[in-house]
Short mmCIF file of C-alpha atoms and ligand atoms in Angstrom, two decimals:
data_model
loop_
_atom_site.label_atom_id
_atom_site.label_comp_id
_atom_site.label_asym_id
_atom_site.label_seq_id
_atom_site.Cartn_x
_atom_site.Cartn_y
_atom_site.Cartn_z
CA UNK A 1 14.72 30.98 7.03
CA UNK A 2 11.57 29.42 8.46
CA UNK A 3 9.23 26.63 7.16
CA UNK A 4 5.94 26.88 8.89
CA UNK A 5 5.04 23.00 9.26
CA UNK A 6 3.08 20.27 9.78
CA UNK A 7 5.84 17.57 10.28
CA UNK A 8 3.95 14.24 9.23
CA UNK A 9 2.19 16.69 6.02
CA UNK A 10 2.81 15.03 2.37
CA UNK A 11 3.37 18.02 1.24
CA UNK A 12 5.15 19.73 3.95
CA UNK A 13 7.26 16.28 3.11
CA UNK A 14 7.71 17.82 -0.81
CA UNK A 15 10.15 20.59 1.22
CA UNK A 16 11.65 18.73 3.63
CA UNK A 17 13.20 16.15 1.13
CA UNK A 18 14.25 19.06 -1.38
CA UNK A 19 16.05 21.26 1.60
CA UNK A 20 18.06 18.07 3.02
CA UNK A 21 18.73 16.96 -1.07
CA UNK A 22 20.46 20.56 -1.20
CA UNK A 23 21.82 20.04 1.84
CA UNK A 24 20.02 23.44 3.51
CA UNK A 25 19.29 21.87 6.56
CA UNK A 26 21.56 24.02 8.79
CA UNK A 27 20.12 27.38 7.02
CA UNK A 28 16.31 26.76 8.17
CA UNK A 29 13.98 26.15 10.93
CA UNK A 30 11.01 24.59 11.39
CA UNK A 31 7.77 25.48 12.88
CA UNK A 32 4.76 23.36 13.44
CA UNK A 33 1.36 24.79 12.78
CA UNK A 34 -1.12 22.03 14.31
CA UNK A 35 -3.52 21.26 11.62
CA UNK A 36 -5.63 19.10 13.63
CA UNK A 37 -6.35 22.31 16.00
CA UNK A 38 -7.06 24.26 12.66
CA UNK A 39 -4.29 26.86 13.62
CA UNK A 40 -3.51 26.71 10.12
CA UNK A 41 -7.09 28.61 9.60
CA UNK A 42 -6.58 31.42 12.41
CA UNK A 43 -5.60 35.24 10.76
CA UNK A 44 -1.93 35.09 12.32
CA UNK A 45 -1.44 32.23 9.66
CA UNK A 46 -3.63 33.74 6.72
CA UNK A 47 -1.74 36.02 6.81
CA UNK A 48 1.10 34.37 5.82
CA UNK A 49 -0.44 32.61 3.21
CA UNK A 50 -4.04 33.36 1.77
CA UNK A 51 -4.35 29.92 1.13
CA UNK A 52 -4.16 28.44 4.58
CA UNK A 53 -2.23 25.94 3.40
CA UNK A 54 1.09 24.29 4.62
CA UNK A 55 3.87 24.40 4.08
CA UNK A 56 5.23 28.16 4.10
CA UNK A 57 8.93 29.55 3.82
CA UNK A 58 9.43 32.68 5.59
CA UNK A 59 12.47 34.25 4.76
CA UNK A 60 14.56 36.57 7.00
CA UNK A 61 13.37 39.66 5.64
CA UNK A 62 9.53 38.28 5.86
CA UNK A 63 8.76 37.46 2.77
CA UNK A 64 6.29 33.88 2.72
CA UNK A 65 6.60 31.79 -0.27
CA UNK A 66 3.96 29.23 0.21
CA UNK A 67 3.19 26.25 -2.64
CA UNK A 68 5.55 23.56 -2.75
CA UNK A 69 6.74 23.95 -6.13
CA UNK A 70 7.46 27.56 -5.80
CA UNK A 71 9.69 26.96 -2.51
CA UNK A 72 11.36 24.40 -4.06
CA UNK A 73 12.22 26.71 -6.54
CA UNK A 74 13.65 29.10 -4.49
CA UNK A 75 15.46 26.57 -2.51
CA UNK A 76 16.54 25.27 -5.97
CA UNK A 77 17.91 28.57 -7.01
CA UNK A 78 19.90 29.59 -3.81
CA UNK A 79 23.19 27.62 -4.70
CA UNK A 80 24.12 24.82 -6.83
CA UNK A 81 23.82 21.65 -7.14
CA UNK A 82 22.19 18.74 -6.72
CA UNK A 83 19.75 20.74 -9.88
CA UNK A 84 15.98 20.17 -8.53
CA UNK A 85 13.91 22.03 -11.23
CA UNK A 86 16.49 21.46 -14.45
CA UNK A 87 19.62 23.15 -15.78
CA UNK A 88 18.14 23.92 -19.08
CA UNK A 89 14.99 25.48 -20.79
CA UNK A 90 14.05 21.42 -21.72
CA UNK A 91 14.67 19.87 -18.73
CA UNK A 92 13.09 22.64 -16.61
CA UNK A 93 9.73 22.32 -18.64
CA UNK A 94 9.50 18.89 -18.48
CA UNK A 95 10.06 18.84 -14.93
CA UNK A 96 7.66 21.22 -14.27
CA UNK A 97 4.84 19.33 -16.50
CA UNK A 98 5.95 16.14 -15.04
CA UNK A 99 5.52 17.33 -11.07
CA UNK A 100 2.59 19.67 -12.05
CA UNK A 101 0.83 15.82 -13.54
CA UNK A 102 2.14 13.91 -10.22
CA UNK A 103 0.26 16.63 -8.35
CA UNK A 104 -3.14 16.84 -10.35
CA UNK A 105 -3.13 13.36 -10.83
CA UNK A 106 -2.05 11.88 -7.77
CA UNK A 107 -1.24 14.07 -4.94
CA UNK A 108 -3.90 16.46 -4.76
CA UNK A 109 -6.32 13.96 -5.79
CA UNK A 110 -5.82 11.74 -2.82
CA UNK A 111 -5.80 15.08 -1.02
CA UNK A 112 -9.23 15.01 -2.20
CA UNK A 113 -10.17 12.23 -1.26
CA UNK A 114 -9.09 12.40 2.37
CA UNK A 115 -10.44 15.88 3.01
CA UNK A 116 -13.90 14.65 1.51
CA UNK A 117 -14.53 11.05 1.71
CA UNK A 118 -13.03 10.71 5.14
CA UNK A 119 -12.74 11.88 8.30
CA UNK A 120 -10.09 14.18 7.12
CA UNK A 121 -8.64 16.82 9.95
CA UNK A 122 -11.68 16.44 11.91
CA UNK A 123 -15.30 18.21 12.15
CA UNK A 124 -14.07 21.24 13.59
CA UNK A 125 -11.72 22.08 10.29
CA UNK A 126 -13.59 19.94 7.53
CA UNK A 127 -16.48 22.12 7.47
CA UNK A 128 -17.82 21.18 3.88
CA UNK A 129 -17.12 17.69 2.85
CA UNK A 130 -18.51 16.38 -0.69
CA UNK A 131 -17.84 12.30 -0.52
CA UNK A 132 -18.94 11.46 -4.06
CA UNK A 133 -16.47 14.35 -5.22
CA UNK A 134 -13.67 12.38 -2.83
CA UNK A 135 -14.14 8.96 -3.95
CA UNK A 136 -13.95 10.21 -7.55
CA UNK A 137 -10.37 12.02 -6.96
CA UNK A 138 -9.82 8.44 -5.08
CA UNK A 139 -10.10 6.81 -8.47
CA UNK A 140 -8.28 9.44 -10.20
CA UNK A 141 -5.25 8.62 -7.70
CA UNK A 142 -5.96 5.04 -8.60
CA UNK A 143 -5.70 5.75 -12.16
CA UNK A 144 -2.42 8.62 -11.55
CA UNK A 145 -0.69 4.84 -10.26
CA UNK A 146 -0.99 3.53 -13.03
CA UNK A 147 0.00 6.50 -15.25
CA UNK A 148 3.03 6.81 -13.61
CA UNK A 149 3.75 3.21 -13.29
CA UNK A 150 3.75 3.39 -17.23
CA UNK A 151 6.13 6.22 -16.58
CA UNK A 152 8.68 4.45 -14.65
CA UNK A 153 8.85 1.12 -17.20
CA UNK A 154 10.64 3.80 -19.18
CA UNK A 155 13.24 5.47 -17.16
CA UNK A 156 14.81 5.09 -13.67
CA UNK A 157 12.98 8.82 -12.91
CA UNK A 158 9.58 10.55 -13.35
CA UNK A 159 11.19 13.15 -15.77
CA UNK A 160 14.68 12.51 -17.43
CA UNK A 161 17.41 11.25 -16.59
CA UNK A 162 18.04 12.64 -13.72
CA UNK A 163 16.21 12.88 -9.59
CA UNK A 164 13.99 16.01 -9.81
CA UNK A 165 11.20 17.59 -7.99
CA UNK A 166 8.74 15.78 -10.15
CA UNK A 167 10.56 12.48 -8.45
CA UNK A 168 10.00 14.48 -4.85
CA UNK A 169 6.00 15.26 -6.15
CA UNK A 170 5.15 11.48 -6.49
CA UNK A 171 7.00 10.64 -3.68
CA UNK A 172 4.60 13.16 -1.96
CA UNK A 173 1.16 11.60 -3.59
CA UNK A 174 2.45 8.27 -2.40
CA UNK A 175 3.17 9.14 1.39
CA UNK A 176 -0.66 10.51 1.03
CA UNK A 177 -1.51 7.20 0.38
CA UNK A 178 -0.21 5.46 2.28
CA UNK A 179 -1.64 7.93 4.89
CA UNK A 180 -4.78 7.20 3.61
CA UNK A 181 -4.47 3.38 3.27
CA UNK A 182 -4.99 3.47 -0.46
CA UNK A 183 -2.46 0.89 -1.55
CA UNK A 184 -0.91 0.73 -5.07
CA UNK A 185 -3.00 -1.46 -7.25
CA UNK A 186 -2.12 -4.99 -8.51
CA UNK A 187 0.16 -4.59 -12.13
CA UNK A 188 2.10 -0.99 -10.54
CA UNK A 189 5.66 -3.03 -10.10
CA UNK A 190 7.55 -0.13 -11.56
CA UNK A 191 5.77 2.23 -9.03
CA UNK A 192 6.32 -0.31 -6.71
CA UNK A 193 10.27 -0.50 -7.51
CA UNK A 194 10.64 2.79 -7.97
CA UNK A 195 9.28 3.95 -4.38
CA UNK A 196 10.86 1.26 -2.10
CA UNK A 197 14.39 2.84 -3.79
CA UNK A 198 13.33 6.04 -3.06
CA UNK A 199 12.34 5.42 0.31
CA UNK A 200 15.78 4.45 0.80
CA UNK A 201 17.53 7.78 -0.03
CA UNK A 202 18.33 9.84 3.03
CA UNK A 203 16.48 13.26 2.51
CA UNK A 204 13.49 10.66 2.57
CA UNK A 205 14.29 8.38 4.74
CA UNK A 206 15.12 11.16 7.41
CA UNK A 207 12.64 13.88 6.24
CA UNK A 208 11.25 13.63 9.96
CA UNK A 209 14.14 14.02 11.60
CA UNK A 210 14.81 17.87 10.10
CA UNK A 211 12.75 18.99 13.10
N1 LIG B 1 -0.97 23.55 -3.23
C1 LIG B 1 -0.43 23.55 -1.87
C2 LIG B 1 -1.16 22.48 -1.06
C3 LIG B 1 -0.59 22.34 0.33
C4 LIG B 1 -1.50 21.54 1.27
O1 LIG B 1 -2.63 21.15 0.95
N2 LIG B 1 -0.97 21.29 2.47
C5 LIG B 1 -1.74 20.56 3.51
C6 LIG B 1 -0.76 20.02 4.53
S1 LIG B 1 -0.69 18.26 4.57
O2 LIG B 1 -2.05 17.77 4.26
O3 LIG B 1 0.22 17.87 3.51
O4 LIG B 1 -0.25 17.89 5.87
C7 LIG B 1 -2.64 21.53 4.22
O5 LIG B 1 -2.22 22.64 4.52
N3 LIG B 1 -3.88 21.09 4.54
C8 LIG B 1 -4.74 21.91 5.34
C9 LIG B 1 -6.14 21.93 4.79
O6 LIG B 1 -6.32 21.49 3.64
O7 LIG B 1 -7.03 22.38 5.53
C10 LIG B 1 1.09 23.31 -1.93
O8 LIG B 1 1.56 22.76 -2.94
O9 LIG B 1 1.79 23.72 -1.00
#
């Protein structure tokens, strides 16, 4: 299999931290599509994904999955354990809600934000930028912290009892932004607790290191 990448991406960092927690590394490859140069734009790449979007999982017979959740998924489904997305009908519903939230309210808001209220990938590929819009998904990320900080007072994870992908979601909003320089705002100690201990596990810790 083949992830079509952009190694430093948030989200491309969503699929990198699921395939090294199921231990896939050995099974996939990765290949960069430079963002910055707006490759990710060109027709070779549309066609892989209408959304011109990163990442994508191309799978041996050609098939592209694209969307993080979906590829997780998939990568969830191919063999056992550790169990991403949930083992039952509860726990796969609440996982989903819970990394569907981290992404509405905190990932793809300060995605937002950086596409629109800053520089973003550069003239060339930001060809529409709305700032007002930006800095109001800014404050929506801002106020995502402190939803999920209320989260994490209650349990050790985003949803259950268990690491999930809605754990690998926030994880995602958070290296956004910190890409971003938006820092967690004063009274987020549980956010604040909860990411410096995920920082240390290995998938990522090492997410860079896959390619
Ligand atoms: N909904 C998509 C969003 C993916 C996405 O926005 N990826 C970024 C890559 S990165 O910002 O995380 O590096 C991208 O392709 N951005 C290109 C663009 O928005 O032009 C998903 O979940 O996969």
């Amino acid at each position: 299999m083949t992830i079509h990448d952009w190694p430093i991406g948030p989200y491309p960092a969503r699929v990198r931290i699921a395939v090294a927690e199921k231990g896939l590394q050995s099974r996939i490859r990765f290949e960069t599509v430079n963002l910055r140069k707006g490759e990710h734009r060109k027709a070779e790449f549309l066609a892989r994904n209408y959304s011109g979007t990163l990442p994508v999982l191309e799978l041996e017979d050609g098939t592209c999955i694209a969307e993080c959740t979906a590829i997780t998924e998939y990568l969830d489904a191919l063999d056992g354990t550790p169990t991403l997305t949930g083992r039952t009908p509860r726990e796969k519903g609440l996982i989903h809600m819970m990394s569907r939230r981290a992404e509405l309210e905190l990932l793809d808001a300060v995605s937002v934000y950086f596409h629109h209220a800053t520089p973003g990938l550069g003239p060339d590929v930001e060809l529409y930028q709305n700032a007002e819009w930006g800095l109001r998904q800014r404050d929506r990320a801002l106020r995502g912290m402190h939803h999920f900080d209320s989260v994490l007072r209650r349990g050790p994870f985003v949803a259950g009892s268990a690491f999930s992908m809605a754990d690998i979601t926030l994880i995602g909003g958070l290296i956004f932004a910190g890409l971003v320089k938006l820092p967690l705002p004063e009274g987020c100690e549980a956010l604040r607790d909860w990411y410096a201990g995920m920082q240390e596990r290995p998938s990522v810790r090492d997410r860079l290191a896959l390619s």
